[in-house]
Coordinates of C-alpha atoms in Angstrom, one line a residue:
M810 CA 70.6 93.9 27.6
T811 CA 71.8 94.7 31.1
A812 CA 69.1 94.6 33.8
F813 CA 69.0 97.6 36.3
S814 CA 67.6 98.1 39.7
A815 CA 66.6 101.6 40.9
N816 CA 67.9 102.3 44.4
L817 CA 65.0 104.4 45.8
G818 CA 67.1 105.7 48.7
F819 CA 68.5 108.1 46.1
L820 CA 66.3 107.9 43.0
W821 CA 62.9 109.5 43.3
A822 CA 63.7 110.0 47.0
D823 CA 61.2 112.9 47.0
L824 CA 58.3 110.6 46.4
P825 CA 56.5 108.2 48.8
L826 CA 58.1 104.8 48.4
A827 CA 55.0 103.3 46.6
D828 CA 55.0 106.1 44.1
A829 CA 58.8 105.8 43.6
I830 CA 58.3 102.2 42.7
R831 CA 55.7 103.2 40.1
A832 CA 58.1 105.8 38.7
A833 CA 60.9 103.3 38.5
H834 CA 58.7 101.0 36.6
A835 CA 57.6 103.7 34.2
A836 CA 61.2 104.6 33.5
G837 CA 62.0 101.0 32.5
F838 CA 63.9 99.6 35.5
D839 CA 63.8 95.9 36.0
A840 CA 63.8 95.9 39.9
V841 CA 64.0 98.3 42.8
E842 CA 65.8 98.4 46.1
C843 CA 65.7 100.8 49.1
H844 CA 67.5 102.0 52.2
W845 CA 65.2 102.4 55.2
P846 CA 61.6 102.0 54.2
Y847 CA 60.2 101.6 57.7
E848 CA 58.1 104.8 57.8
H849 CA 56.1 103.5 54.8
D850 CA 53.2 101.1 55.3
A851 CA 54.4 97.7 54.1
R852 CA 50.9 97.0 52.6
D853 CA 51.2 100.1 50.3
V854 CA 54.7 99.1 49.3
R855 CA 53.6 95.5 48.5
D856 CA 50.7 96.8 46.5
A857 CA 52.9 98.9 44.3
L858 CA 55.3 96.0 43.8
D859 CA 52.4 93.7 42.9
E860 CA 51.0 96.3 40.6
T861 CA 54.2 96.9 38.7
G862 CA 55.6 93.4 38.8
L863 CA 59.0 94.8 40.0
P864 CA 60.9 92.7 42.6
M865 CA 62.2 94.5 45.7
L866 CA 65.8 93.3 45.9
G867 CA 66.7 94.5 49.4
L868 CA 66.7 97.0 52.2
N869 CA 69.0 98.1 55.1
T870 CA 68.9 97.6 58.8
V871 CA 68.5 100.9 60.6
R872 CA 71.5 103.0 61.4
G873 CA 70.9 103.6 65.1
D874 CA 71.0 107.1 66.6
T875 CA 71.6 109.2 63.4
A876 CA 71.6 112.4 65.4
A877 CA 74.7 111.1 67.1
G878 CA 76.2 110.1 63.8
E879 CA 75.6 106.3 64.0
N880 CA 75.7 104.3 60.8
G881 CA 74.8 100.8 61.8
L882 CA 74.8 98.7 65.0
S883 CA 76.0 95.2 64.3
A884 CA 79.7 95.7 65.0
L885 CA 79.2 97.8 68.1
P886 CA 80.2 95.8 71.2
G887 CA 77.6 95.9 74.0
R888 CA 74.8 96.9 71.5
E889 CA 73.8 93.4 70.6
G890 CA 70.2 93.8 71.8
E891 CA 69.7 96.8 69.6
A892 CA 71.5 95.3 66.7
R893 CA 69.3 92.2 66.8
A894 CA 66.1 94.2 67.2
A895 CA 67.2 96.1 64.0
I896 CA 67.8 92.7 62.2
D897 CA 64.4 91.4 63.3
Q898 CA 62.7 94.6 62.1
A899 CA 64.4 94.4 58.7
V900 CA 63.7 90.7 58.2
E901 CA 60.1 91.1 59.1
Y902 CA 59.6 94.1 56.9
A903 CA 61.4 92.4 54.0
Q904 CA 59.1 89.4 54.5
Q905 CA 56.0 91.6 54.4
I906 CA 57.0 93.2 51.1
G907 CA 58.7 90.2 49.5
A908 CA 62.2 91.7 49.5
G909 CA 65.0 89.2 48.8
A910 CA 67.8 90.5 50.9
V911 CA 68.7 92.5 54.0
H912 CA 71.9 94.6 54.2
V913 CA 73.1 94.4 57.8
M914 CA 74.9 97.7 58.6
A915 CA 78.0 97.3 60.7
G916 CA 78.6 100.8 62.1
F917 CA 81.6 102.8 63.2
A918 CA 83.9 100.6 65.3
S919 CA 87.2 98.8 65.1
G920 CA 89.2 96.0 66.9
P921 CA 88.7 92.4 67.9
A922 CA 85.6 93.1 70.0
A923 CA 83.8 94.8 67.1
D924 CA 84.8 91.9 64.8
A925 CA 83.4 89.4 67.3
S926 CA 80.1 91.3 67.7
F927 CA 79.7 91.6 63.9
V928 CA 80.3 87.9 63.3
E929 CA 77.9 86.8 66.0
N930 CA 75.2 89.3 64.9
L931 CA 75.6 88.1 61.3
K932 CA 75.1 84.5 62.4
Y933 CA 71.9 85.6 64.1
A934 CA 70.8 87.5 61.0
C935 CA 71.5 84.6 58.7
S936 CA 69.4 82.3 60.9
R937 CA 66.5 84.7 61.0
A938 CA 66.6 85.5 57.3
G939 CA 67.1 81.9 56.3
A940 CA 63.7 81.1 57.7
H941 CA 62.2 83.3 55.0
G942 CA 64.6 82.4 52.2
Q943 CA 66.3 85.8 52.4
T944 CA 69.9 86.7 51.8
I945 CA 72.0 88.7 54.3
L946 CA 74.3 91.2 52.6
I947 CA 77.4 93.1 54.0
E948 CA 78.9 96.1 52.3
P949 CA 82.3 97.7 52.7
L950 CA 82.0 101.5 52.7
N951 CA 84.7 103.9 51.6
G952 CA 86.8 105.9 54.0
Y953 CA 85.9 109.3 52.4
D954 CA 82.1 109.1 52.9
A955 CA 82.2 106.8 56.0
P956 CA 85.5 107.2 57.8
G957 CA 85.8 104.7 60.7
Y958 CA 83.2 102.3 59.3
F959 CA 84.0 98.8 60.5
L960 CA 83.8 97.1 57.2
S961 CA 86.1 98.8 54.8
S962 CA 87.5 96.2 52.3
T963 CA 86.3 93.3 50.2
D964 CA 89.0 91.1 51.6
Q965 CA 87.7 91.8 55.1
A966 CA 84.2 91.1 54.0
S967 CA 85.2 87.8 52.3
D968 CA 87.0 86.7 55.4
I969 CA 83.9 87.4 57.6
I970 CA 81.7 85.6 55.2
A971 CA 84.0 82.5 55.4
R972 CA 84.0 82.6 59.2
V973 CA 80.3 83.0 59.6
G974 CA 79.9 80.0 57.3
A975 CA 76.3 80.6 56.3
G976 CA 75.2 80.0 52.8
N977 CA 72.9 83.0 52.7
L978 CA 75.6 85.5 53.7
K979 CA 76.9 87.4 50.7
L980 CA 78.9 90.5 49.7
M981 CA 77.2 93.6 48.4
F982 CA 79.9 94.9 45.9
D983 CA 79.3 98.6 45.4
C984 CA 81.6 99.7 42.6
Y985 CA 81.7 103.2 43.9
H986 CA 82.9 102.3 47.4
V987 CA 85.3 99.6 46.2
Q988 CA 86.9 101.9 43.6
L989 CA 87.5 104.6 46.2
N990 CA 89.0 102.2 48.8
E991 CA 90.7 99.5 46.7
G992 CA 90.3 99.9 42.9
D993 CA 91.1 96.9 40.6
L994 CA 87.4 96.3 40.0
T995 CA 87.7 93.9 37.1
N996 CA 90.0 91.4 39.0
R997 CA 88.1 91.8 42.2
L998 CA 84.7 91.1 40.6
T999 CA 86.2 87.9 39.0
R1000 CA 87.8 86.7 42.2
L1001 CA 84.8 87.5 44.5
M1002 CA 82.0 86.4 42.2
P1003 CA 81.3 83.3 44.3
V1004 CA 80.4 85.4 47.3
I1005 CA 78.8 88.4 45.6
G1006 CA 75.1 88.7 46.3
H1007 CA 74.4 92.1 44.8
I1008 CA 76.3 94.8 42.8
Q1009 CA 75.7 98.5 42.8
F1010 CA 77.2 101.4 40.8
A1011 CA 77.7 105.1 40.6
S1012 CA 80.3 107.3 39.0
V1013 CA 83.6 108.0 40.8
P1014 CA 84.4 110.4 42.4
D1015 CA 81.1 112.3 42.4
R1016 CA 78.6 109.5 42.9
G1017 CA 76.6 110.6 40.0
T1018 CA 75.3 108.9 36.9
P1019 CA 77.5 106.1 35.4
D1020 CA 78.2 107.9 32.1
H1021 CA 81.3 109.8 33.3
G1022 CA 84.1 109.7 35.8
E1023 CA 87.0 107.3 36.3
I1024 CA 85.1 104.0 36.0
S1025 CA 84.3 102.7 32.5
Y1026 CA 80.9 101.0 33.2
A1027 CA 80.7 99.8 29.6
H1028 CA 83.7 97.6 30.4
I1029 CA 82.4 96.6 33.9
F1030 CA 79.0 95.6 32.7
E1031 CA 80.5 93.7 29.7
H1032 CA 82.8 91.9 32.1
L1033 CA 80.0 91.0 34.4
A1034 CA 78.0 89.6 31.5
A1035 CA 81.1 87.5 30.5
L1036 CA 81.2 86.2 34.0
G1037 CA 77.6 85.1 33.7
Y1038 CA 76.2 87.6 36.2
A1039 CA 72.7 88.4 35.0
R1040 CA 70.9 89.8 38.1
P1041 CA 69.8 93.4 38.1
L1042 CA 72.6 95.9 38.9
G1043 CA 71.7 98.6 41.5
A1044 CA 71.8 102.2 40.3
E1045 CA 72.7 103.9 43.6
Y1046 CA 73.8 107.3 42.4
K1047 CA 72.8 110.8 43.7
P1048 CA 70.8 112.7 41.1
K1049 CA 71.8 116.3 40.6
Q1050 CA 68.5 117.0 38.9
P1051 CA 65.0 115.4 39.2
T1052 CA 65.6 111.7 38.7
H1053 CA 63.7 111.5 35.5
E1054 CA 66.1 114.0 33.9
T1055 CA 69.1 111.9 34.8
L1056 CA 68.3 108.6 33.0
D1057 CA 69.9 109.1 29.6
W1058 CA 72.7 106.7 30.7
M1059 CA 70.3 103.8 30.6
R1060 CA 70.4 103.9 26.8
L1061 CA 74.2 103.5 26.7
F1062 CA 74.2 100.0 28.2

């Protein structure tokens, strides 16, 4: 049986995070993950995780000034202080709730200065997270939903991981984003498996449930099992109805 994680940034997003964790447990998920949980008291979140026994796989660093359209800080030259404060916040919150990973968001930027900022901020993040046994994740985003995002391909991410040289820096391989930007999911998963820290999924192109669209998730999940990948896969789709009405796909895999 494939193990699944509910991404509570999209699933049960109408509920307080602690209640969303309980809903995910009742629905049969094996783990949970989230986006930006900082408005929720960490003690309440930890209590819900302890009550259900679900692990919290990860969370994101804050995006910055969302009113100005920012989507991450760590590749923005001259914003290193803010980027590292966001990393500190994420690592500390993750430590309080027992989350295993922090996704460091790069932001909208390009060029050598942005690359240098991202690499140095990732070195800082890996050092901070390593003290708590946490993994740092980086995720390429597609050019339709996030045009101009600094990290846009798995090859770019793999190169950055090699240059940072930290054992706790891994790739978040989101099948939705990778399919839209690059395709060739089966071969990319095989080649990148040594640096993959987490895998997410949604249908393409509508980012809905994984039972339709241009990706055969039956094939993808079987391929991952053949590769020996047994960690929970992150359901990060956008429900078009109340979340509990969108879960029939779980019986297919």
